[in-house]
Every structure is written in C-alpha cells, then in structure tokens.
Amino acid sequence: MLCLADSCTIADISAWSWLDRADRVFKGTADPLAPFPNLRRLMAAIDAHPSAG
C-alpha cells in the first residue's frame, strides 16, 4: 500500500481522486478498473485507509 504509516502522500490522494472518477472516462463500463488490477488494488487500499474516510 502506498499510504505510509498513519497518513497518505499527495501522490496517493491525487491518484485516488482520479481513479474514483474512472467510470466517467470509461463510460458504459461496469468495472472501469478491471483491465488495471494494480490500480484497482491501489484504489481499494487507499479507500480502506483511515485518512480517506
């Protein structure tokens, strides 16, 4: 996970904010991050981090 210790880096938050909008870029796709498993894993890791809540 890219989030280190108890906080996330600016790169983590920047990537998270773009990945959160993947459905707008890949319109009509049920799971826009399916072709990108590493990005999906990053998104899930940041979503699970306490600072993302």
Coordinates of C-alpha atoms in Angstrom, one line a residue:
M1 CA 0.0 0.0 0.0
L2 CA 1.3 3.4 -0.8
C3 CA -0.1 5.1 2.2
L4 CA 2.7 5.1 4.7
A5 CA 2.1 4.9 8.5
D6 CA -0.9 7.0 9.5
S7 CA -1.1 9.3 6.5
C8 CA -1.2 9.2 2.8
T9 CA 1.1 11.1 0.4
I10 CA -0.1 13.8 -2.0
A11 CA 0.6 11.3 -4.8
D12 CA -1.8 8.7 -3.1
I13 CA -4.6 11.3 -2.8
S14 CA -4.1 12.6 -6.3
A15 CA -4.2 9.1 -7.8
W16 CA -7.2 8.2 -5.6
S17 CA -9.2 11.2 -6.8
W18 CA -8.6 10.3 -10.5
L19 CA -9.3 6.6 -10.0
D20 CA -12.5 7.5 -8.2
R21 CA -13.7 9.0 -11.5
A22 CA -12.7 6.2 -13.8
D23 CA -16.3 5.5 -14.6
R24 CA -16.6 8.9 -16.2
V25 CA -13.7 8.3 -18.5
F26 CA -14.7 4.7 -19.4
K27 CA -18.4 5.3 -19.8
G28 CA -20.7 2.3 -20.1
T29 CA -18.2 0.0 -18.4
A30 CA -19.4 -2.0 -15.4
D31 CA -16.0 -2.1 -13.8
P32 CA -13.7 0.5 -15.4
L33 CA -10.7 -0.6 -13.4
A34 CA -11.0 -4.3 -14.4
P35 CA -8.3 -4.1 -17.0
F36 CA -6.0 -2.4 -14.4
P37 CA -5.8 -4.7 -11.4
N38 CA -2.9 -2.9 -9.8
L39 CA -4.8 0.4 -10.0
R40 CA -7.9 -1.3 -8.6
R41 CA -5.8 -2.7 -5.7
L42 CA -4.3 0.8 -5.0
M43 CA -7.8 2.3 -5.0
A44 CA -9.0 -0.3 -2.6
A45 CA -6.0 0.2 -0.3
I46 CA -6.5 3.9 -0.2
D47 CA -10.3 3.6 0.3
A48 CA -9.5 1.3 3.3
H49 CA -7.1 3.8 4.9
P50 CA -8.5 5.8 7.8
S51 CA -7.4 9.2 6.3
A52 CA -9.6 8.5 3.2
G53 CA -12.7 8.5 5.3

